[in-house]
Short mmCIF file of C-alpha atoms in Angstrom, two decimals:
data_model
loop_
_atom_site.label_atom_id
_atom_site.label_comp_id
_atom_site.label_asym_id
_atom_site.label_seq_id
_atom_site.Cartn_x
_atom_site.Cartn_y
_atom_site.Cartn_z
CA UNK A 282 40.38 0.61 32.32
CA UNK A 283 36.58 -0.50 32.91
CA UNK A 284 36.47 2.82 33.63
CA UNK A 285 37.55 4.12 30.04
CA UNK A 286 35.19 1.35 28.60
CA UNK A 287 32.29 2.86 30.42
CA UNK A 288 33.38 6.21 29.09
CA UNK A 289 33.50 5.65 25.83
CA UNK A 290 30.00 4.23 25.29
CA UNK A 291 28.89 7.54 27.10
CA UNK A 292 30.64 10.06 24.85
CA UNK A 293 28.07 10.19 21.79
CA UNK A 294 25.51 10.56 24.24
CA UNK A 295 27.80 12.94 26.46
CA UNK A 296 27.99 14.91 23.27
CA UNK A 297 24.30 15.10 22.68
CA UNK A 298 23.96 15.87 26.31
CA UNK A 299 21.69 13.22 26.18
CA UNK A 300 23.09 11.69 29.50
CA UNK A 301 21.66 12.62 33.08
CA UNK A 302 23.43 14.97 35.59
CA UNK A 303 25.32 12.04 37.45
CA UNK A 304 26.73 10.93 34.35
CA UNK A 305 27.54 14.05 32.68
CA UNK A 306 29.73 14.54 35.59
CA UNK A 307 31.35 11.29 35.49
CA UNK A 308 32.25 11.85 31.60
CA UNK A 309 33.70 15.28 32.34
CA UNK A 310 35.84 14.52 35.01
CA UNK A 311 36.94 11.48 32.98
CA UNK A 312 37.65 12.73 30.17
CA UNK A 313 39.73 15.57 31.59
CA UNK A 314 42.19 13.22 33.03
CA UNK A 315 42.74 10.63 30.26
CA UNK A 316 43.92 11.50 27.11
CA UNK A 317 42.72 8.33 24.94
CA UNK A 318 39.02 8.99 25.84
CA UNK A 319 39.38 12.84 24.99
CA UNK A 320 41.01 11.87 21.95
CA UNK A 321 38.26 10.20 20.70
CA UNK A 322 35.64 12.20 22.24
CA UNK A 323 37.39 15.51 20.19
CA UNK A 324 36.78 12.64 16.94
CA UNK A 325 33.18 12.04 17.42
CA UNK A 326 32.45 16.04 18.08
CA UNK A 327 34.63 16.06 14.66
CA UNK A 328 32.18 14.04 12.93
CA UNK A 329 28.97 15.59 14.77
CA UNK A 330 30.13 19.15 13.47
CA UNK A 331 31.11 17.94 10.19
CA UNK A 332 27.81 16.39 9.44
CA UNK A 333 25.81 19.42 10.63
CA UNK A 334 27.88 22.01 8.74
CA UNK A 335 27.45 20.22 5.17
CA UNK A 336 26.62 21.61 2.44
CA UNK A 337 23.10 21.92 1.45
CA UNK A 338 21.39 19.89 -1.40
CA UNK A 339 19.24 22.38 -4.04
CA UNK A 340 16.22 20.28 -4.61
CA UNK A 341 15.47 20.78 -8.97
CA UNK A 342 13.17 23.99 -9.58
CA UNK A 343 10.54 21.52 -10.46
CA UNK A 344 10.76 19.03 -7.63
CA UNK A 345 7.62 20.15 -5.64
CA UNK A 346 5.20 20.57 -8.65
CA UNK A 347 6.49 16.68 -9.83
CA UNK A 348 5.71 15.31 -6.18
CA UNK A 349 2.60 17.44 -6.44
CA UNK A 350 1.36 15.41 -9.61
CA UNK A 351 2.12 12.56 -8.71
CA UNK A 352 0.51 12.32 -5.22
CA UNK A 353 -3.19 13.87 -6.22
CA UNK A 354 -2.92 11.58 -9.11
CA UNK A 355 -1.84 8.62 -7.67
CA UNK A 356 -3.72 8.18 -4.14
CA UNK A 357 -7.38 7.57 -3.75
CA UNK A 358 -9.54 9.92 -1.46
CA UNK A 359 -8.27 9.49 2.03
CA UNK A 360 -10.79 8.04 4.14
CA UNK A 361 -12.00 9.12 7.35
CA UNK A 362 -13.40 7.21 10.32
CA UNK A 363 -16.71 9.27 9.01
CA UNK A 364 -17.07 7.91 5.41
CA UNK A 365 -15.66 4.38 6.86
CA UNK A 366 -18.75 4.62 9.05
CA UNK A 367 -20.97 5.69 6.20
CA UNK A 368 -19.52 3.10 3.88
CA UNK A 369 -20.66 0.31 5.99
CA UNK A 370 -23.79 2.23 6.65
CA UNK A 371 -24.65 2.46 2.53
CA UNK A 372 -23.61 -1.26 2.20
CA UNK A 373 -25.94 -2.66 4.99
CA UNK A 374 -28.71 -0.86 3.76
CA UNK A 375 -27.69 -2.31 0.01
CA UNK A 376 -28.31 -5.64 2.04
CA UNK A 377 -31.32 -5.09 3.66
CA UNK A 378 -33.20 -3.47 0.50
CA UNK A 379 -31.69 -7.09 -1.57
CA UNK A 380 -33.38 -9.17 1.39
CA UNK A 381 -36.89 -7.03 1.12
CA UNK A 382 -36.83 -7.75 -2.51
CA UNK A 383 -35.80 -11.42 -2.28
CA UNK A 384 -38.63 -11.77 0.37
CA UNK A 385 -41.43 -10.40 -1.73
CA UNK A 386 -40.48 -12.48 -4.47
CA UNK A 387 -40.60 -15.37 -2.30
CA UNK A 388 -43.73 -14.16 -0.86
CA UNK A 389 -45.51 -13.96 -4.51
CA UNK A 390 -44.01 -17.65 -5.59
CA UNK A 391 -45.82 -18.92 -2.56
CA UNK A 392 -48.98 -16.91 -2.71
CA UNK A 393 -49.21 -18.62 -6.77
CA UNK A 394 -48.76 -21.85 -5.72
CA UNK A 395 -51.92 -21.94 -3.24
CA UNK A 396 -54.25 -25.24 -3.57
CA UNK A 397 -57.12 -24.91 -5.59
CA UNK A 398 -60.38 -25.82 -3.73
CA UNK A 399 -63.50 -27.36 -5.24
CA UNK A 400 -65.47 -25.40 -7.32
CA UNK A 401 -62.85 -23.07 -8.50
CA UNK A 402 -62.83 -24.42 -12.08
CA UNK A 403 -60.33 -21.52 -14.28
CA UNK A 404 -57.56 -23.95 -13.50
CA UNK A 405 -59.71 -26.72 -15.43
CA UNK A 406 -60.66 -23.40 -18.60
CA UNK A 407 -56.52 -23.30 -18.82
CA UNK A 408 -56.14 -27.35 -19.50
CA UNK A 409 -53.94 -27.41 -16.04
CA UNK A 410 -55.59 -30.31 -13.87
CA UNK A 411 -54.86 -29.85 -10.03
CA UNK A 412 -56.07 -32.47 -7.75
CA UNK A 413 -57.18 -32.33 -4.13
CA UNK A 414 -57.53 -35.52 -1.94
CA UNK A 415 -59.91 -36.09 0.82
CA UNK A 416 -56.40 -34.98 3.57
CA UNK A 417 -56.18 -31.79 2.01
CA UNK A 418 -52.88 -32.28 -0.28
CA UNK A 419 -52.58 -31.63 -3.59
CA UNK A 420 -50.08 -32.40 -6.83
CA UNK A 421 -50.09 -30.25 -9.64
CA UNK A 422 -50.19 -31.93 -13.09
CA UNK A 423 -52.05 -35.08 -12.23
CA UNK A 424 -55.73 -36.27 -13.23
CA UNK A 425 -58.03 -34.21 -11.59
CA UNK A 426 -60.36 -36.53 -8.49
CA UNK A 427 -63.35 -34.82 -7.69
CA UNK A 428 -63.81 -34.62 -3.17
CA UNK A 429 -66.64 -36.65 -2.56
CA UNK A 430 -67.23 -38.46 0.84
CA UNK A 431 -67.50 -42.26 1.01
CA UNK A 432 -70.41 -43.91 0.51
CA UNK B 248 -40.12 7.84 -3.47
CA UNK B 249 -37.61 6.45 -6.00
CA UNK B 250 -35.70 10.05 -5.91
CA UNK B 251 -35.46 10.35 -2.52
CA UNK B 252 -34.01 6.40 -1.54
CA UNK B 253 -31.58 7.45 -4.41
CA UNK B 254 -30.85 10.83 -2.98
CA UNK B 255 -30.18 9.21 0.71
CA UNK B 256 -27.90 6.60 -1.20
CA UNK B 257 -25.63 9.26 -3.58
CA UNK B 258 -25.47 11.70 -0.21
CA UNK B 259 -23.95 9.08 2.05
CA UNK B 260 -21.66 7.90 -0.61
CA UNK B 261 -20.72 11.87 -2.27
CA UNK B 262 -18.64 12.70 0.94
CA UNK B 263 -15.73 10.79 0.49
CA UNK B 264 -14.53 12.76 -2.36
CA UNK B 265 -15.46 15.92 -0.69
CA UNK B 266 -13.55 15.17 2.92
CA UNK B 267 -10.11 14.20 0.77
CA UNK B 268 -10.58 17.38 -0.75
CA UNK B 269 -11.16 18.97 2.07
CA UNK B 270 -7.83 17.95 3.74
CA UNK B 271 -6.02 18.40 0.11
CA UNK B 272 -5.02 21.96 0.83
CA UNK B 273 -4.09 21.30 4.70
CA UNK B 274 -1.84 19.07 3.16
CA UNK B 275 -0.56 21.06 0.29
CA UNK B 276 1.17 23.70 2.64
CA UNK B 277 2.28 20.95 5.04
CA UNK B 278 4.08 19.61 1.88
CA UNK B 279 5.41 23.15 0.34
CA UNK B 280 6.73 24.18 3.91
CA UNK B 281 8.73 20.32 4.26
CA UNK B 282 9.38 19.53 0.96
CA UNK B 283 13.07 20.92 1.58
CA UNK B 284 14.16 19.77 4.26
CA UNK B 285 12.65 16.62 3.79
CA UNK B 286 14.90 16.26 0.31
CA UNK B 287 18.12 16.86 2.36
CA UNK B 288 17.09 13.64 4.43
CA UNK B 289 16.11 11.75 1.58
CA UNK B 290 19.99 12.76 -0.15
CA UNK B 291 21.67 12.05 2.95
CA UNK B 292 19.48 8.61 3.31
CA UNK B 293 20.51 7.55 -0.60
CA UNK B 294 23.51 9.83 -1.25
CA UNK B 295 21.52 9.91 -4.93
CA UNK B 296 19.90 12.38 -6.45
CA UNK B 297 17.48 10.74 -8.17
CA UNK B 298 16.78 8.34 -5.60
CA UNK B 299 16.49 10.79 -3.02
CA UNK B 300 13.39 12.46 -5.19
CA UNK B 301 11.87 8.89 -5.55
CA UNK B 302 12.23 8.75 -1.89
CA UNK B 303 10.51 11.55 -1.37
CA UNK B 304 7.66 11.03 -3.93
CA UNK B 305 7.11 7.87 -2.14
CA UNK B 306 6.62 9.03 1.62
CA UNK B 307 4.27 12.17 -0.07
CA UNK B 308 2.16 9.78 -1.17
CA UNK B 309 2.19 7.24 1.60
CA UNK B 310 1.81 10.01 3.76
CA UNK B 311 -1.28 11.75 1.81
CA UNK B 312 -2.76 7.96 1.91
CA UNK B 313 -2.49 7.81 5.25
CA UNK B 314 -3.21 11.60 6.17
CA UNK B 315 -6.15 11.08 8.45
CA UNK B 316 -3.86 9.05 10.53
CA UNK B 317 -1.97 12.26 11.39
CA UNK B 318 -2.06 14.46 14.79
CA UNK B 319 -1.77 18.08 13.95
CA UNK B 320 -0.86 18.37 17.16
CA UNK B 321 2.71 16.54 16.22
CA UNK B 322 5.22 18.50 14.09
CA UNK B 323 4.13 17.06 10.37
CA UNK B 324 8.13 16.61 9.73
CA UNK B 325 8.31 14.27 12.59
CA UNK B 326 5.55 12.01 10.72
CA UNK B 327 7.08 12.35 7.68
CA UNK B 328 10.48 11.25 8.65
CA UNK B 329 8.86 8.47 9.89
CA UNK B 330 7.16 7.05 6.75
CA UNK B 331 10.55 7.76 5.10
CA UNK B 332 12.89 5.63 7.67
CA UNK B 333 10.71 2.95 7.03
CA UNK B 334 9.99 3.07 3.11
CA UNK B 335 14.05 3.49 3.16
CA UNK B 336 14.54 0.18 5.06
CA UNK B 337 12.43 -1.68 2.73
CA UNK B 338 13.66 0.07 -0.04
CA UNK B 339 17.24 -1.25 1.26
CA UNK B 340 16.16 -4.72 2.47
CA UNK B 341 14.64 -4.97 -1.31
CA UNK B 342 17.60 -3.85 -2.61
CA UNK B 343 19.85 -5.95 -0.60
CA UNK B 344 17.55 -9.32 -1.68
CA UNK B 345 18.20 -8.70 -5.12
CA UNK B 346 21.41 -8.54 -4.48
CA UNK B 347 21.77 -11.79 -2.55
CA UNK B 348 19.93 -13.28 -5.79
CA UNK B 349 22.40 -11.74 -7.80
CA UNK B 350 24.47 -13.83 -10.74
CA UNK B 351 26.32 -11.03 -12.31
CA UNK B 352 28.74 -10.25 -9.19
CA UNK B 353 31.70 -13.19 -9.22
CA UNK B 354 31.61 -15.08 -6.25
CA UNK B 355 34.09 -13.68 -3.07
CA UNK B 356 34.47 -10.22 -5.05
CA UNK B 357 33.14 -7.95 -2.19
CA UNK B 358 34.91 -8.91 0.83
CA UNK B 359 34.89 -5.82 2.42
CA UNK B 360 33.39 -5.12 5.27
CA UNK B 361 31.28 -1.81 4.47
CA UNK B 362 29.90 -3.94 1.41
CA UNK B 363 28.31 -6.54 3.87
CA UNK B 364 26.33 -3.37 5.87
CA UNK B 365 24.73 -2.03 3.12
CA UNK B 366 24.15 -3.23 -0.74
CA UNK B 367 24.68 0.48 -1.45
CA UNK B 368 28.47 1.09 -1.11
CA UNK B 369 29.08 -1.35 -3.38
CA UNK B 370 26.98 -0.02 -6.53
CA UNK B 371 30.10 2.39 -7.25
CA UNK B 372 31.07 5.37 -6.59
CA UNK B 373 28.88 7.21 -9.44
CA UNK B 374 26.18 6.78 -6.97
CA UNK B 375 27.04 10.17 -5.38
CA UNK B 376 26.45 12.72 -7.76
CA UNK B 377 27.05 15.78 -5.54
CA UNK B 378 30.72 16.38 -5.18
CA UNK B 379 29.87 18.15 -1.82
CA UNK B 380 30.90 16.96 1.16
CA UNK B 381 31.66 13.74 -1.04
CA UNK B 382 33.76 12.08 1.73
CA UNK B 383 31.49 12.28 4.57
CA UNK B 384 28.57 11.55 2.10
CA UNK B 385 30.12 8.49 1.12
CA UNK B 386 30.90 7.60 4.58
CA UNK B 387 27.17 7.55 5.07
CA UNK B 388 26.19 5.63 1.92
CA UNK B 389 28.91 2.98 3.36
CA UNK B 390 27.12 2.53 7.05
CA UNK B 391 24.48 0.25 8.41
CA UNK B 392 21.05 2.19 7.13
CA UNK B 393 19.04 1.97 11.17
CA UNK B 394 22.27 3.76 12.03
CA UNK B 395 22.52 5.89 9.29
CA UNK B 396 19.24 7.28 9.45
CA UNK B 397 20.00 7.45 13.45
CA UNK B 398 22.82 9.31 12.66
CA UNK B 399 21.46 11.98 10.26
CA UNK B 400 18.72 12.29 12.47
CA UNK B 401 20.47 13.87 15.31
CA UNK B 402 23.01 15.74 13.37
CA UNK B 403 21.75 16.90 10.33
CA UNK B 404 18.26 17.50 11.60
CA UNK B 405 19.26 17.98 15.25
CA UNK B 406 16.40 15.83 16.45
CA UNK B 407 16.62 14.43 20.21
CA UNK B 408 17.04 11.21 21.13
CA UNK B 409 14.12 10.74 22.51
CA UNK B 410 12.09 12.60 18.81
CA UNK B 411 14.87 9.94 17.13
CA UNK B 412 13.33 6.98 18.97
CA UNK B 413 9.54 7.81 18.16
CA UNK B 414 10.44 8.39 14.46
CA UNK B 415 12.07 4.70 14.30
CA UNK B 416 9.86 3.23 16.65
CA UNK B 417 12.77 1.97 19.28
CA UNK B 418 14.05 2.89 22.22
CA UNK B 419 16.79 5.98 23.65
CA UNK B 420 18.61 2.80 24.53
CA UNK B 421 18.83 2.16 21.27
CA UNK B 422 19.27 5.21 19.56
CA UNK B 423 22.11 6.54 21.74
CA UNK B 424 23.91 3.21 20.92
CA UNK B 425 23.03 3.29 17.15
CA UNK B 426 24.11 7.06 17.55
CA UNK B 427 27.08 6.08 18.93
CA UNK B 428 28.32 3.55 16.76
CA UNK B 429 27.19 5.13 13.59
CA UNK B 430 29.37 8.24 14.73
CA UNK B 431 32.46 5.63 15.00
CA UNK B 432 31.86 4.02 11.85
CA UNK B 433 31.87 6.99 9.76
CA UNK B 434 35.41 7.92 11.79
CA UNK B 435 36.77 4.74 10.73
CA UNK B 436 35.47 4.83 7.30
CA UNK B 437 37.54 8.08 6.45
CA UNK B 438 40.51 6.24 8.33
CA UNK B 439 39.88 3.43 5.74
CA UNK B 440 39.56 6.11 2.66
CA UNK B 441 43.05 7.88 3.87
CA UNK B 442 44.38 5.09 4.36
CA UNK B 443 43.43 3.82 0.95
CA UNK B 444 44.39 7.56 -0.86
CA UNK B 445 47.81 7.55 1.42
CA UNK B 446 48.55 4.05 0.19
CA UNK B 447 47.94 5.11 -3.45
CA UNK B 448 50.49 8.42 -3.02
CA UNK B 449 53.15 6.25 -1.57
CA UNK B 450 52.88 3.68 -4.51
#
């Protein structure tokens, strides 16, 4: 009995010969002596030859050139591990070129804002008053103070 | 200096068109040399026609998406039946969800058994439009779809377990039990349909 239950989870496979030599064996002899296990082992071959002699399906005349269309029109360019790489290459140097240009601008704001010393008087010709104290710092916008030293 | 920055740029970004078309005709012939065979797996997967070439369309184009994933060095067919199991699960699992959502089917009307495996054998039998080995085809439409496709595997393509188990990413174990019971339920569902046929003689 256990051994029939044993067998019978063996015949697909036994069928396939899918099963190793020790087992093979073990089936065979098996199923040659009891008739309920070759019963159903003759069923499954039954169903294993009927499914591989079915009858073929005629894909339509037009089938391929439809798939055709429809894949080259639907999908995007595959991409490769190259143009990944070269993608992340063109994107980084997008980056760096946007920081250059972001650090020249910065570089110009600053350079435009520099104090204006004594003596330099086209501030002054422009109406635009830019005062220096005796430390050094200035505020643009307020009455000019000329540097003098205390008496 | 302007054209050359510019050149640099439009030559780095210019080849990804060119390598998909490079690999279009590669894939072209894989597809005219499959295309066939690949249909009778999609029919014997949906027992439909129409579905079967919807199917099909589907894994093409996952499978041209996903081309540079593929090693020549595997049999293309082997790939290919893979993206198909799987877009056929969903496509079954979607299916079956709808279903489940479903307020035009009464409440307690499919109490058979075959209708719980697989939202497909209860659509009707217009589903199989091939009068061809209509029986067996319907047995198929009526199974559980991992042992379906387990089952078609082996012994309409005559794959190994062992090619079966790669393709639906699980083990021989597996397959040589899915195999197995597949195998059984197709034996009892033609039990079930003579039964049902004998019962309708006799009345």
């Amino acid at each position: 009995m256990n051994s029939c239950f044993r067998v019978k989870n063996l015949l697909s496979a036994y069928l396939d010969r899918e099963l190793t030599g020790e087992e093979m064996l073990l089936v065979r002899d098996h199923v040659c002596q009891c008739a309920e296990c070759s019963a159903e082992f003759e069923e499954l071959r039954w169903v294993k030859s009927s499914l591989l002699t079915m009858p073929m399906v005629e894909p339509s005349d037009d089938l391929l050139d439809r798939v055709k269309g429809a894949v080259f029109a639907v999908v995007a360019p595959v991409p490769t591990a190259e143009t990944r790489r070269k993608s992340i290459a063109t994107i980084g140097m997008a980056a760096a070129m946007l920081f250059l240009v972001f650090a020249v601008m910065r570089w110009v704001e600053v350079q435009g804002q520099s104090p204006i010393v004594a003596g330099d008087r086209s501030d002054f010709a422009q109406g635009q008053d830019t005062v220096v104290d005796v430390r050094g710092s200035y505020s643009p916008g307020s009455p000019v103070m000329l540097v003098s030293a205390p008496e | 200096m302007k054209q050359g920055v510019v050149g640099v740029i439009v030559s780095w970004v210019k080849p990804k068109a060119g390598d998909a078309e490079s690999r279009r005709p590669l894939f072209e012939k894989l597809m005219a040399n499959s295309y066939q065979q690949a249909f009778q797996m999609a029919y014997r997967f949906t027992s439909n026609r129409a579905e079967a070439e919807d199917l099909l369309q589907e894994t093409y184009i996952r499978a041209y998406r996903y081309f540079h994933r593929y090693d020549e060095a595997l049999p293309f067919t082997a790939w290919l039946y893979r993206i198909m199991t799987n877009l056929h699960i969903d496509n079954v699992r979607r299916t079956s969800r709808l279903k489940t959502v479903s307020i035009d089917q009464p409440v307690g009307e499919s109490s058979s058994a075959w209708d719980l495996e697989d939202s497909d054998a209860a659509r009707g039998d217009q589903k199989i439009d091939d009068t061809l080995g209509e029986p067996l085809q319907r047995a198929l439409q009526a199974m559980t779809p991992d042992f379906r496709m387990a089952v078609v595997l082996a012994d309409v393509e005559g794959l190994s377990y062992e090619e079966i188990a790669t393709i639906m990413d699980t083990s021989v174990g597996t397959v040589r039990s899915r195999i197995h019971r597949g195998r059984k339920q197709i034996r009892e569902h033609l039990e079930h349909l003579s039964g049902v046929e004998h019962q309708g003689v006799t009345e």
